[in-house]
GROMACS .gro file of C-alpha atoms in nm:
model
  228
    1GLN     CA    1   3.067   6.115  -0.211
    2GLU     CA    2   3.242   5.895   0.045
    3VAL     CA    3   2.931   5.909   0.263
    4GLY     CA    4   2.718   5.804  -0.035
    5ILE     CA    5   2.948   5.512  -0.117
    6ARG     CA    6   2.943   5.392   0.246
    7SER     CA    7   2.565   5.414   0.251
    8ILE     CA    8   2.538   5.204  -0.063
    9GLU     CA    9   2.783   4.947   0.075
   10GLU     CA   10   2.588   4.923   0.402
   11GLN     CA   11   2.261   4.870   0.213
   12GLU     CA   12   2.419   4.596   0.001
   13SER     CA   13   2.559   4.431   0.314
   14ARG     CA   14   2.217   4.436   0.484
   15ALA     CA   15   2.050   4.296   0.171
   16SER     CA   16   2.310   4.019   0.158
   17ASP     CA   17   2.248   3.934   0.527
   18CYS     CA   18   1.872   3.924   0.469
   19SER     CA   19   1.924   3.701   0.166
   20ILE     CA   20   2.133   3.460   0.372
   21CYS     CA   21   1.866   3.454   0.645
   22THR     CA   22   1.594   3.388   0.389
   23ASP     CA   23   1.794   3.106   0.229
   24ASP     CA   24   1.854   2.951   0.571
   25ILE     CA   25   1.481   2.963   0.648
   26GLU     CA   26   1.393   2.807   0.311
   27VAL     CA   27   1.649   2.529   0.360
   28PHE     CA   28   1.521   2.465   0.711
   29ASP     CA   29   1.161   2.448   0.588
   30LEU     CA   30   1.263   2.213   0.306
   31GLU     CA   31   1.450   1.980   0.540
   32PHE     CA   32   1.164   1.984   0.788
   33THR     CA   33   0.917   1.892   0.512
   34ARG     CA   34   1.141   1.608   0.397
   35ARG     CA   35   1.151   1.470   0.750
   36GLU     CA   36   0.772   1.482   0.760
   37VAL     CA   37   0.748   1.304   0.425
   38LYS     CA   38   0.984   1.030   0.544
   39ILE     CA   39   0.769   0.976   0.852
   40VAL     CA   40   0.449   0.958   0.647
   41ILE     CA   41   0.601   0.720   0.389
   42THR     CA   42   0.721   0.494   0.672
   43PHE     CA   43   0.369   0.503   0.812
   44MET     CA   44   0.230   0.415   0.468
   45PHE     CA   45   0.467   0.118   0.447
   46PHE     CA   46   0.339  -0.004   0.784
   47LEU     CA   47  -0.020   0.042   0.664
   48ASP     CA   48   0.049  -0.160   0.350
   49ILE     CA   49   0.172  -0.446   0.569
   50LEU     CA   50  -0.123  -0.413   0.804
   51ILE     CA   51  -0.397  -0.436   0.541
   52ASN     CA   52  -0.254  -0.764   0.408
   53ILE     CA   53  -0.230  -0.953   0.736
   54ASP     CA   54  -0.575  -1.112   0.699
   55HIS     CA   55  -0.471  -1.263   0.364
   56GLY     CA   56  -0.239  -1.489   0.560
   57ALA     CA   57  -0.454  -1.516   0.872
   58LEU     CA   58  -0.756  -1.667   0.695
   59PRO     CA   59  -0.573  -1.961   0.528
   60ALA     CA   60  -0.397  -2.035   0.857
   61ALA     CA   61  -0.730  -2.040   1.040
   62LEU     CA   62  -0.930  -2.249   0.789
   63VAL     CA   63  -0.922  -2.572   0.990
   64ALA     CA   64  -1.021  -2.402   1.315
   65LEU     CA   65  -1.283  -2.195   1.132
   66LYS     CA   66  -1.429  -2.508   0.970
   67HIS     CA   67  -1.477  -2.685   1.303
   68ASP     CA   68  -1.590  -2.376   1.493
   69VAL     CA   69  -1.855  -2.249   1.252
   70GLY     CA   70  -1.932  -2.580   1.079
   71LEU     CA   71  -1.847  -2.482   0.721
   72VAL     CA   72  -1.786  -2.712   0.427
   73ASP     CA   73  -1.494  -2.686   0.186
   74VAL     CA   74  -1.692  -2.493  -0.076
   75GLN     CA   75  -1.787  -2.230   0.179
   76LEU     CA   76  -1.427  -2.200   0.295
   77GLY     CA   77  -1.316  -2.148  -0.064
   78SER     CA   78  -1.579  -1.876  -0.106
   79LEU     CA   79  -1.448  -1.688   0.197
   80GLY     CA   80  -1.098  -1.698   0.052
   81SER     CA   81  -1.204  -1.570  -0.291
   82LEU     CA   82  -1.455  -1.301  -0.197
   83VAL     CA   83  -1.186  -1.063  -0.073
   84PHE     CA   84  -1.041  -1.059  -0.425
   85VAL     CA   85  -1.386  -1.003  -0.573
   86GLY     CA   86  -1.405  -0.700  -0.344
   87LEU     CA   87  -1.065  -0.584  -0.471
   88LEU     CA   88  -1.195  -0.612  -0.828
   89PHE     CA   89  -1.509  -0.407  -0.766
   90GLY     CA   90  -1.317  -0.157  -0.555
   91SER     CA   91  -1.063  -0.099  -0.832
   92LEU     CA   92  -1.348  -0.013  -1.070
   93CYS     CA   93  -1.469   0.257  -0.830
   94ALA     CA   94  -1.132   0.380  -0.704
   95THR     CA   95  -1.052   0.618  -0.991
   96VAL     CA   96  -1.383   0.801  -0.964
   97VAL     CA   97  -1.370   0.816  -0.585
   98LEU     CA   98  -1.010   0.941  -0.566
   99ASN     CA   99  -1.080   1.210  -0.826
  100ARG     CA  100  -1.395   1.345  -0.661
  101LEU     CA  101  -1.330   1.316  -0.288
  102ALA     CA  102  -1.054   1.450  -0.066
  103TYR     CA  103  -0.772   1.202  -0.016
  104LYS     CA  104  -0.795   1.214   0.361
  105VAL     CA  105  -1.167   1.133   0.344
  106VAL     CA  106  -1.100   0.837   0.113
  107LEU     CA  107  -0.816   0.704   0.330
  108GLY     CA  108  -1.016   0.747   0.648
  109ALA     CA  109  -1.319   0.570   0.500
  110SER     CA  110  -1.092   0.296   0.364
  111PHE     CA  111  -0.943   0.221   0.703
  112PHE     CA  112  -1.267   0.254   0.892
  113GLY     CA  113  -1.446   0.021   0.649
  114ASN     CA  114  -1.160  -0.229   0.642
  115GLY     CA  115  -1.131  -0.240   1.020
  116ALA     CA  116  -1.508  -0.266   1.066
  117SER     CA  117  -1.530  -0.553   0.816
  118LEU     CA  118  -1.255  -0.744   0.998
  119LEU     CA  119  -1.425  -0.699   1.334
  120LEU     CA  120  -1.757  -0.803   1.178
  121PHE     CA  121  -1.596  -1.116   1.035
  122SER     CA  122  -1.445  -1.208   1.370
  123THR     CA  123  -1.764  -1.161   1.573
  124THR     CA  124  -2.027  -1.336   1.359
  125ARG     CA  125  -2.113  -1.703   1.312
  126SER     CA  126  -2.329  -1.645   1.005
  127PHE     CA  127  -2.174  -1.758   0.678
  128ALA     CA  128  -2.365  -1.491   0.482
  129VAL     CA  129  -2.235  -1.213   0.707
  130MET     CA  130  -1.883  -1.355   0.681
  131CYS     CA  131  -1.909  -1.338   0.302
  132VAL     CA  132  -2.020  -0.975   0.315
  133ALA     CA  133  -1.738  -0.893   0.557
  134ARG     CA  134  -1.472  -1.051   0.333
  135PHE     CA  135  -1.605  -0.871   0.026
  136LEU     CA  136  -1.603  -0.535   0.206
  137SER     CA  137  -1.252  -0.600   0.336
  138GLY     CA  138  -1.120  -0.631  -0.018
  139PHE     CA  139  -1.333  -0.343  -0.146
  140PHE     CA  140  -1.202  -0.092   0.109
  141GLN     CA  141  -0.844  -0.219   0.088
  142ILE     CA  142  -0.797  -0.129  -0.278
  143PHE     CA  143  -0.812   0.247  -0.218
  144LEU     CA  144  -0.504   0.240   0.002
  145THR     CA  145  -0.333  -0.008  -0.232
  146ILE     CA  146  -0.371   0.240  -0.520
  147TYR     CA  147  -0.291   0.551  -0.316
  148ILE     CA  148   0.041   0.443  -0.162
  149PRO     CA  149   0.239   0.407  -0.490
  150LEU     CA  150   0.095   0.740  -0.606
  151TYR     CA  151   0.212   0.899  -0.281
  152VAL     CA  152   0.564   0.760  -0.320
  153ASP     CA  153   0.581   0.876  -0.682
  154THR     CA  154   0.466   1.227  -0.581
  155PHE     CA  155   0.669   1.289  -0.265
  156GLY     CA  156   0.972   1.070  -0.330
  157THR     CA  157   1.291   1.201  -0.489
  158GLN     CA  158   1.452   1.054  -0.800
  159THR     CA  159   1.711   0.870  -0.587
  160THR     CA  160   1.467   0.735  -0.328
  161LYS     CA  161   1.171   0.637  -0.550
  162PRO     CA  162   1.315   0.299  -0.664
  163ILE     CA  163   1.392   0.197  -0.306
  164MET     CA  164   1.056   0.315  -0.176
  165LEU     CA  165   0.860   0.143  -0.452
  166SER     CA  166   1.054  -0.179  -0.390
  167LEU     CA  167   0.963  -0.165  -0.023
  168ILE     CA  168   0.598  -0.101  -0.111
  169LEU     CA  169   0.599  -0.412  -0.330
  170LEU     CA  170   0.751  -0.612  -0.042
  171ALA     CA  171   0.483  -0.500   0.205
  172PRO     CA  172   0.196  -0.733   0.092
  173PRO     CA  173   0.395  -1.060   0.122
  174ILE     CA  174   0.537  -0.942   0.454
  175GLY     CA  175   0.181  -0.883   0.577
  176VAL     CA  176   0.074  -1.230   0.459
  177VAL     CA  177   0.367  -1.394   0.638
  178ILE     CA  178   0.287  -1.203   0.957
  179GLY     CA  179  -0.077  -1.313   0.928
  180TYR     CA  180   0.025  -1.677   0.901
  181GLY     CA  181   0.261  -1.640   1.195
  182ILE     CA  182   0.025  -1.461   1.433
  183THR     CA  183  -0.267  -1.694   1.358
  184GLY     CA  184  -0.049  -2.003   1.389
  185ILE     CA  185   0.082  -1.887   1.727
  186CYS     CA  186  -0.269  -1.802   1.849
  187ILE     CA  187  -0.416  -2.138   1.750
  188SER     CA  188  -0.121  -2.345   1.876
  189SER     CA  189  -0.133  -2.164   2.211
  190GLY     CA  190  -0.504  -2.239   2.254
  191ALA     CA  191  -0.633  -1.891   2.170
  192ASP     CA  192  -0.932  -1.833   1.944
  193TRP     CA  193  -0.869  -1.816   1.568
  194ARG     CA  194  -1.045  -1.478   1.569
  195THR     CA  195  -0.769  -1.318   1.776
  196SER     CA  196  -0.552  -1.214   1.480
  197PHE     CA  197  -0.850  -1.054   1.303
  198VAL     CA  198  -0.945  -0.861   1.616
  199ILE     CA  199  -0.587  -0.739   1.661
  200GLN     CA  200  -0.570  -0.628   1.297
  201GLY     CA  201  -0.908  -0.454   1.312
  202ALA     CA  202  -0.821  -0.274   1.636
  203THR     CA  203  -0.485  -0.160   1.494
  204MET     CA  204  -0.664  -0.024   1.188
  205ALA     CA  205  -0.895   0.175   1.414
  206LEU     CA  206  -0.585   0.328   1.576
  207CYS     CA  207  -0.435   0.409   1.235
  208PHE     CA  208  -0.763   0.570   1.133
  209GLY     CA  209  -0.714   0.822   1.414
  210ILE     CA  210  -0.352   0.882   1.310
  211ILE     CA  211  -0.453   0.954   0.950
  212LEU     CA  212  -0.692   1.223   1.069
  213LEU     CA  213  -0.402   1.396   1.246
  214ILE     CA  214  -0.176   1.411   0.938
  215PRO     CA  215  -0.182   1.759   0.778
  216ASN     CA  216  -0.364   1.784   0.446
  217ARG     CA  217  -0.052   1.922   0.275
  218LEU     CA  218   0.116   1.583   0.336
  219ILE     CA  219  -0.183   1.387   0.203
  220ASN     CA  220  -0.316   1.584  -0.093
  221ILE     CA  221  -0.123   1.460  -0.397
  222ASP     CA  222  -0.294   1.691  -0.648
  223GLU     CA  223  -0.174   2.010  -0.479
  224VAL     CA  224   0.186   1.887  -0.480
  225ASN     CA  225   0.169   1.788  -0.847
  226GLN     CA  226   0.037   2.133  -0.937
  227MET     CA  227   0.332   2.295  -0.761
  228LYS     CA  228   0.586   2.093  -0.961
   0.00000   0.00000   0.00000
């Protein structure tokens, strides 16, 4: 009987040790995932700033653009408004696109299209092409604008969501201010007004590559919502 009791106690002790090991592994995995989410959300915040830089760069470059390309005031106003027309049309398509395509595909296409439109705008002297480029810039931007708050709401905790959402709302004006600043410095230093658009487009191309490297489990919102 004593042998049987000892055997039972040893089995319970081993089971307890295994349980502790399993709990430690689960806690480690949870903490590691949280670190990944924090990195991705920080990256999203940076992206939200980046996609809004041209909204400040264009107004700051209007005078230089007018003299360089030979545009009249009506044409300059059209260039400023077409990006918002693109945002409007993009928002009408965003729900369907985000529901039918993988999120990584949508984000990649959004950044590729946005960066390409900025580079197109900065390399052409045709007013018609500039109009198309500004429209496409707004159209592709809206997908990321809609996705980022959804990402924060899905991956953020109850204590961090308010702070994260506040930062996301601050990102667009920060991007506009940076756009004004970079373009103003470029023009005052004698550089071409296109410089800020080229820098923004090239940075978007770099971010496009980074998005492709992010694991799908940190991008796909639907799978996380199903697990909750």
